[in-house]
Short mmCIF file of C-alpha atoms in Angstrom, two decimals:
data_model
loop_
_atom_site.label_atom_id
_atom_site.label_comp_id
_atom_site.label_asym_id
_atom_site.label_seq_id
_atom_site.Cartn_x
_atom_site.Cartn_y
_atom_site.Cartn_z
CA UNK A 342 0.00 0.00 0.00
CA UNK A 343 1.03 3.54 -1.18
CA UNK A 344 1.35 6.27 1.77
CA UNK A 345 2.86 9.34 2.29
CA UNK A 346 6.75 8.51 2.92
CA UNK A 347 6.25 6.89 -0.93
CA UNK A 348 5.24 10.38 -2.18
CA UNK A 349 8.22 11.77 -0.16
CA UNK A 350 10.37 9.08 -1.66
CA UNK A 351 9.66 10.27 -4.95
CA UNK A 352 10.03 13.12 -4.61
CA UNK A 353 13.71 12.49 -3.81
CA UNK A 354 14.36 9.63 -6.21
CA UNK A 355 13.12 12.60 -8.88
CA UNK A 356 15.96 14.57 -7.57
CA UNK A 357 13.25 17.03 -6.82
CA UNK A 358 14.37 19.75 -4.30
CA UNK A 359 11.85 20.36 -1.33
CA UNK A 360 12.01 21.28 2.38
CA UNK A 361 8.96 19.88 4.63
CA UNK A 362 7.64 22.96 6.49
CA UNK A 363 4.28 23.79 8.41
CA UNK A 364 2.69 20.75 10.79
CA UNK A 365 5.29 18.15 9.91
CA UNK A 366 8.15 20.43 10.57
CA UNK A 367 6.10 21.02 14.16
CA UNK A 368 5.93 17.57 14.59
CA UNK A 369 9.31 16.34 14.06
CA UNK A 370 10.47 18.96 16.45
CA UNK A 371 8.32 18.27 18.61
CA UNK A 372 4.95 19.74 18.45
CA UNK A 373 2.41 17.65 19.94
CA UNK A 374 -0.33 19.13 17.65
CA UNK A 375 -1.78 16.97 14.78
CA UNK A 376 -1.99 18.01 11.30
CA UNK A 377 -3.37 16.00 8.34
CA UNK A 378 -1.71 17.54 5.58
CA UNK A 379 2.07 17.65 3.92
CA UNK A 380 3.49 20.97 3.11
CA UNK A 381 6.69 21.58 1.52
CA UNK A 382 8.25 24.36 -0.28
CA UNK A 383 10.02 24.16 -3.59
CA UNK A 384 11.00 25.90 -6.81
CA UNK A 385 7.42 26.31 -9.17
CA UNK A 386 9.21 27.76 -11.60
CA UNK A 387 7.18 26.43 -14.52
CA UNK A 388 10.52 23.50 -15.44
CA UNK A 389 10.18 22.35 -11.53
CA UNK A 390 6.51 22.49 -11.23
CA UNK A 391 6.16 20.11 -14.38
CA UNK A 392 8.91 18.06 -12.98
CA UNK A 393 6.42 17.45 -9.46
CA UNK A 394 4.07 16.79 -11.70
CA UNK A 395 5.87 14.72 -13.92
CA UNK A 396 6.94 12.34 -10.91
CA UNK A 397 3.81 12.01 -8.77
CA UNK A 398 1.87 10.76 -11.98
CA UNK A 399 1.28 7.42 -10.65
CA UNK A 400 -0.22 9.34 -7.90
CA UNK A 401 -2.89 11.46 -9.87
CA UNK A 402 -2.35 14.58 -8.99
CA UNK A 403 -5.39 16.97 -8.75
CA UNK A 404 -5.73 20.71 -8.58
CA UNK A 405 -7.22 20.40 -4.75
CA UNK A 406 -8.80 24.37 -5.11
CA UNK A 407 -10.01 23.03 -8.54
CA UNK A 408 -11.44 19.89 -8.14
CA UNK A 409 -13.47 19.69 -10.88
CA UNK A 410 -10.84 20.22 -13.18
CA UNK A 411 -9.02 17.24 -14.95
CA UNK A 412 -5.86 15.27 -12.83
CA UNK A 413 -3.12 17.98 -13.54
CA UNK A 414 -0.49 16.53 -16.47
CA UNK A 415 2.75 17.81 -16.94
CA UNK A 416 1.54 19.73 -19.93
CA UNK A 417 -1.08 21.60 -18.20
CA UNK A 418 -0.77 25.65 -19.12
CA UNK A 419 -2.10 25.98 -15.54
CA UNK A 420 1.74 25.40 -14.54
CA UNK A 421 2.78 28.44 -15.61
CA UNK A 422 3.51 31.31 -13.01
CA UNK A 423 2.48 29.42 -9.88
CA UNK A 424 2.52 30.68 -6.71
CA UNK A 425 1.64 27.59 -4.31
CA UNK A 426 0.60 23.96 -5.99
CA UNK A 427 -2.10 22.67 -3.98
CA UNK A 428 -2.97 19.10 -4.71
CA UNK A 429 -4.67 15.90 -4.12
CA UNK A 430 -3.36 13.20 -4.78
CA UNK A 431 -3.95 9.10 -4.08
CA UNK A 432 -1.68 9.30 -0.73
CA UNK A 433 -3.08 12.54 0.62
CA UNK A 434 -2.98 16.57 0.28
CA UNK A 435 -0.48 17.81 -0.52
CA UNK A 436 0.43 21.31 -0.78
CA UNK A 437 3.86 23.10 -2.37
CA UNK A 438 4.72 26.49 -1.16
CA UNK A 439 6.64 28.10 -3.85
CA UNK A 440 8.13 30.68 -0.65
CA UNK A 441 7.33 30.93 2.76
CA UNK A 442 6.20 34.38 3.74
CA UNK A 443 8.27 36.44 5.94
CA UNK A 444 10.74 33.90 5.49
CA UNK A 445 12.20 34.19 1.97
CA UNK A 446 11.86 31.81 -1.17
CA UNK A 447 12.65 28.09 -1.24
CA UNK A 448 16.40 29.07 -2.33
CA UNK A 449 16.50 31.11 1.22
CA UNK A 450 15.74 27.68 2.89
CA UNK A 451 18.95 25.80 2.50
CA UNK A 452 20.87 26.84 5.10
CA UNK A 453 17.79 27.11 7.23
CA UNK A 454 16.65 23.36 6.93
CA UNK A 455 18.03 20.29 8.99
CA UNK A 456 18.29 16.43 7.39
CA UNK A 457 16.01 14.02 9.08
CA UNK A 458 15.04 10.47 7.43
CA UNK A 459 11.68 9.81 7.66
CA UNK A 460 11.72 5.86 8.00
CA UNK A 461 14.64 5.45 5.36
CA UNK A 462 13.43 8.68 3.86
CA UNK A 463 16.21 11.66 4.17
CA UNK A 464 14.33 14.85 3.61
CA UNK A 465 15.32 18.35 4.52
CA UNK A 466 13.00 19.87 7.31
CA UNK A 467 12.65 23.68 8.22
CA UNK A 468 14.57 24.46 11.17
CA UNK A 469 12.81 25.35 14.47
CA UNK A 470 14.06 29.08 14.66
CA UNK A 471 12.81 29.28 10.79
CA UNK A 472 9.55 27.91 11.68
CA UNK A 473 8.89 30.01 14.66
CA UNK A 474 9.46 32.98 12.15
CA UNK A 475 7.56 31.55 9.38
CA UNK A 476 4.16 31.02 11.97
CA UNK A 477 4.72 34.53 13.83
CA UNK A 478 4.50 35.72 10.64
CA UNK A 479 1.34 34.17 9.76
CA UNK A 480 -0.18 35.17 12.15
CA UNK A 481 -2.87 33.21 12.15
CA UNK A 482 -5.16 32.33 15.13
CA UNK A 483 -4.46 28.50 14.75
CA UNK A 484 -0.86 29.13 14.77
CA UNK A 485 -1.01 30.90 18.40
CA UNK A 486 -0.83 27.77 20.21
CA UNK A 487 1.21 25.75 18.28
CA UNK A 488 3.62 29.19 18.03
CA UNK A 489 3.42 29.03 22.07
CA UNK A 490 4.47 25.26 22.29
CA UNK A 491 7.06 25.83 19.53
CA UNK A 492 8.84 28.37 21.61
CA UNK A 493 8.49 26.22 24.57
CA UNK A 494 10.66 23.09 23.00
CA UNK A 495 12.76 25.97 21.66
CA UNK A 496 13.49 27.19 25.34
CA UNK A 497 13.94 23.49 26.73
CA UNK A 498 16.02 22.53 24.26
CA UNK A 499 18.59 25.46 24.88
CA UNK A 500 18.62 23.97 28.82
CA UNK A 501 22.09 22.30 29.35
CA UNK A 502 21.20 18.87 29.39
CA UNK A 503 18.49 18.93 27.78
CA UNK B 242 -17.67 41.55 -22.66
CA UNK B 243 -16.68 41.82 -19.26
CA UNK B 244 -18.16 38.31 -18.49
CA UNK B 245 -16.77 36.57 -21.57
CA UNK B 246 -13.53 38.33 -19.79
CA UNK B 247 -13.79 36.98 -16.82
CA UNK B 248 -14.83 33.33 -18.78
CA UNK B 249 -11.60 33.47 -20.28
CA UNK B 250 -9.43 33.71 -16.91
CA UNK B 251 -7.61 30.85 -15.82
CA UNK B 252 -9.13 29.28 -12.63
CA UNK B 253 -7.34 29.99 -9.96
CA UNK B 254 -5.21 26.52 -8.68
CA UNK B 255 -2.56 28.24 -6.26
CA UNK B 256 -4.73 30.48 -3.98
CA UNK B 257 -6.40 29.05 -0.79
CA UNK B 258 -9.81 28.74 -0.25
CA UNK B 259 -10.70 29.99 2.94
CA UNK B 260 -13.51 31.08 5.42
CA UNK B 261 -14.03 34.53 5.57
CA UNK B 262 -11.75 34.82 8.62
CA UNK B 263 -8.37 33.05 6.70
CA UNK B 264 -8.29 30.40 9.40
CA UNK B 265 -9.64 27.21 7.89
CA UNK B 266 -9.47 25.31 5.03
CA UNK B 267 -12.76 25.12 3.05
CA UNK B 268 -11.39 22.88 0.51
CA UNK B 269 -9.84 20.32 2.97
CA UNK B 270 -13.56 20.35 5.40
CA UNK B 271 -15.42 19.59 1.97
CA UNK B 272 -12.90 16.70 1.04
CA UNK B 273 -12.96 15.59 4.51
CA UNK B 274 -16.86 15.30 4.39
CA UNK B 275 -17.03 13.74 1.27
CA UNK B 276 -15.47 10.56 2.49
CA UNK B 277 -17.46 7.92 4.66
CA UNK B 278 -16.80 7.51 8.26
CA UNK B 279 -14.63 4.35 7.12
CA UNK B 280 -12.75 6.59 4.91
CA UNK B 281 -11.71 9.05 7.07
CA UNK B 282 -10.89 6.69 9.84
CA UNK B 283 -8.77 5.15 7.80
CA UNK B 284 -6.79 8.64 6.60
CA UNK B 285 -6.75 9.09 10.22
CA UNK B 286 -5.20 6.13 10.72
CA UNK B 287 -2.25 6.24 7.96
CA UNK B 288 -1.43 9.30 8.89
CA UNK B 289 -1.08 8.91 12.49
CA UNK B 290 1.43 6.36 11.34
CA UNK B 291 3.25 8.88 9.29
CA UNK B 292 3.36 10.97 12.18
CA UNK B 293 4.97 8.58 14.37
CA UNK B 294 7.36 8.24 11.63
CA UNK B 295 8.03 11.95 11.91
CA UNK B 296 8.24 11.97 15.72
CA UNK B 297 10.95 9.08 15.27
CA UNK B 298 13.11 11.25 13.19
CA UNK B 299 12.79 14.07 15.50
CA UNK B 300 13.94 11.96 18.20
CA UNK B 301 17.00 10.68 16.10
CA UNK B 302 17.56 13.99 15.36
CA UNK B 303 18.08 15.62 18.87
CA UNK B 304 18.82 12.42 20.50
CA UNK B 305 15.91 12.67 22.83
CA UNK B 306 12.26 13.49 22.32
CA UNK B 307 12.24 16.87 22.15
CA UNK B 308 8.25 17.01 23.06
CA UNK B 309 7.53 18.94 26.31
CA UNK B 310 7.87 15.92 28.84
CA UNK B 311 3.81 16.10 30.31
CA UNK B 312 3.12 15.53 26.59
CA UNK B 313 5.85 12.45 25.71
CA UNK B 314 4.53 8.79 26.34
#
């Protein structure tokens, strides 16, 4: 059975270049706050975006705000001049970033991004101090609390000994 | 004219759909209620497993669980 690790792993083996950001960054530093969705952020210049779609194919990738449209093919015009690719696809949502606001653009991201393997997955994941940014900057009312516990495991973390 | 305009726009694939308030989702409630109870339990379930997968790596990251310790099984 096909989950989401798979969709991460092909990402990779597509040499695609992506850091995991939003609730699975929170989580894997940490955050004891659920999310059912995959964010990452990634070049959409119109050459990447058609190589993501080019490599989750298998996966049927659908315009999620669209969903009445067609499954999006790598020679969809509606690749041009993205901003954000959100989709849905057999394993899940998933939704690409093409910057992170108050942050920078996905190029910004690479010294600001730890490794972690996922399972036998290495992916690059937004560091904590980029994510705090990234969610005070948002500003959004959902954020608050996971901002909050976020700066918590940022504080306990910089205990010696911790 | 102005609605054969508007006919001829591209719809728009990379902006949210939100409430009026920019908090939630309306795409991802709709998908969510168009699955059956079974459905969703299931999503639930496969991605609960995903996100023990992502707590693992966070451990093997830090070298400890870096959840605040009430929290951590």
């Amino acid at each position: 059975m096909a989950w989401t690790p798979d969709l991460l792993r092909r990402l990779n083996e597509s040499h695609i270049s992506f850091v995991v950001v939003g609730g699975v960054a929170a989580i894997t530093h940490g955050s004891t706050r659920i999310t059912e969705d995959l964010d990452i952020c990634a070049s959409l210049t119109h050459e990447n975006a058609v190589r993501i779609i080019r490599c989750l194919q298998e996966f049927h990738p659908r315009w999620r705000m669209q969903p009445n449209l067609p499954p999006v093919t790598p020679d969809s015009p509606l690749l041009q001049g993205l901003r954000n690719m959100y989709l849905r696809t057999d394993l899940g949502q998933l939704d690409i970033l093409g910057d992170l606001p108050g942050v920078g653009s996905f190029d910004d991201l690479a010294d600001r991004s730890i490794d972690v393997a996922f399972a036998d997955v290495h992916c690059r994941v937004l560091d904590l101090d980029t994510l705090i940014a990234a969610k005070r900057f948002a500003g959004r009312d959902k954020d608050k609390p996971a901002l909050q516990e976020l700066e918590y495991i940022r504080e306990r973390l910089r205990k010696p000994g911790a | 004219m102005a609605a054969n305009d508007q006919e001829s726009e591209p719809p728009a694939v990379d902006v949210l759909r939100t409430d009026p308030t920019g908090e939630i989702d309306v795409e991802q409630i709709e998908h969510n209620l168009s699955l059956t109870v079974e459905q969703r339990m299931e999503q639930y379930f496969l991605w609960m497993r995903f996100v023990e997968i992502a707590r693992a790596a966070g451990r093997q990251y830090y070298g400890m669980d870096p959840r605040p310790p009430e929290t951590a099984e």
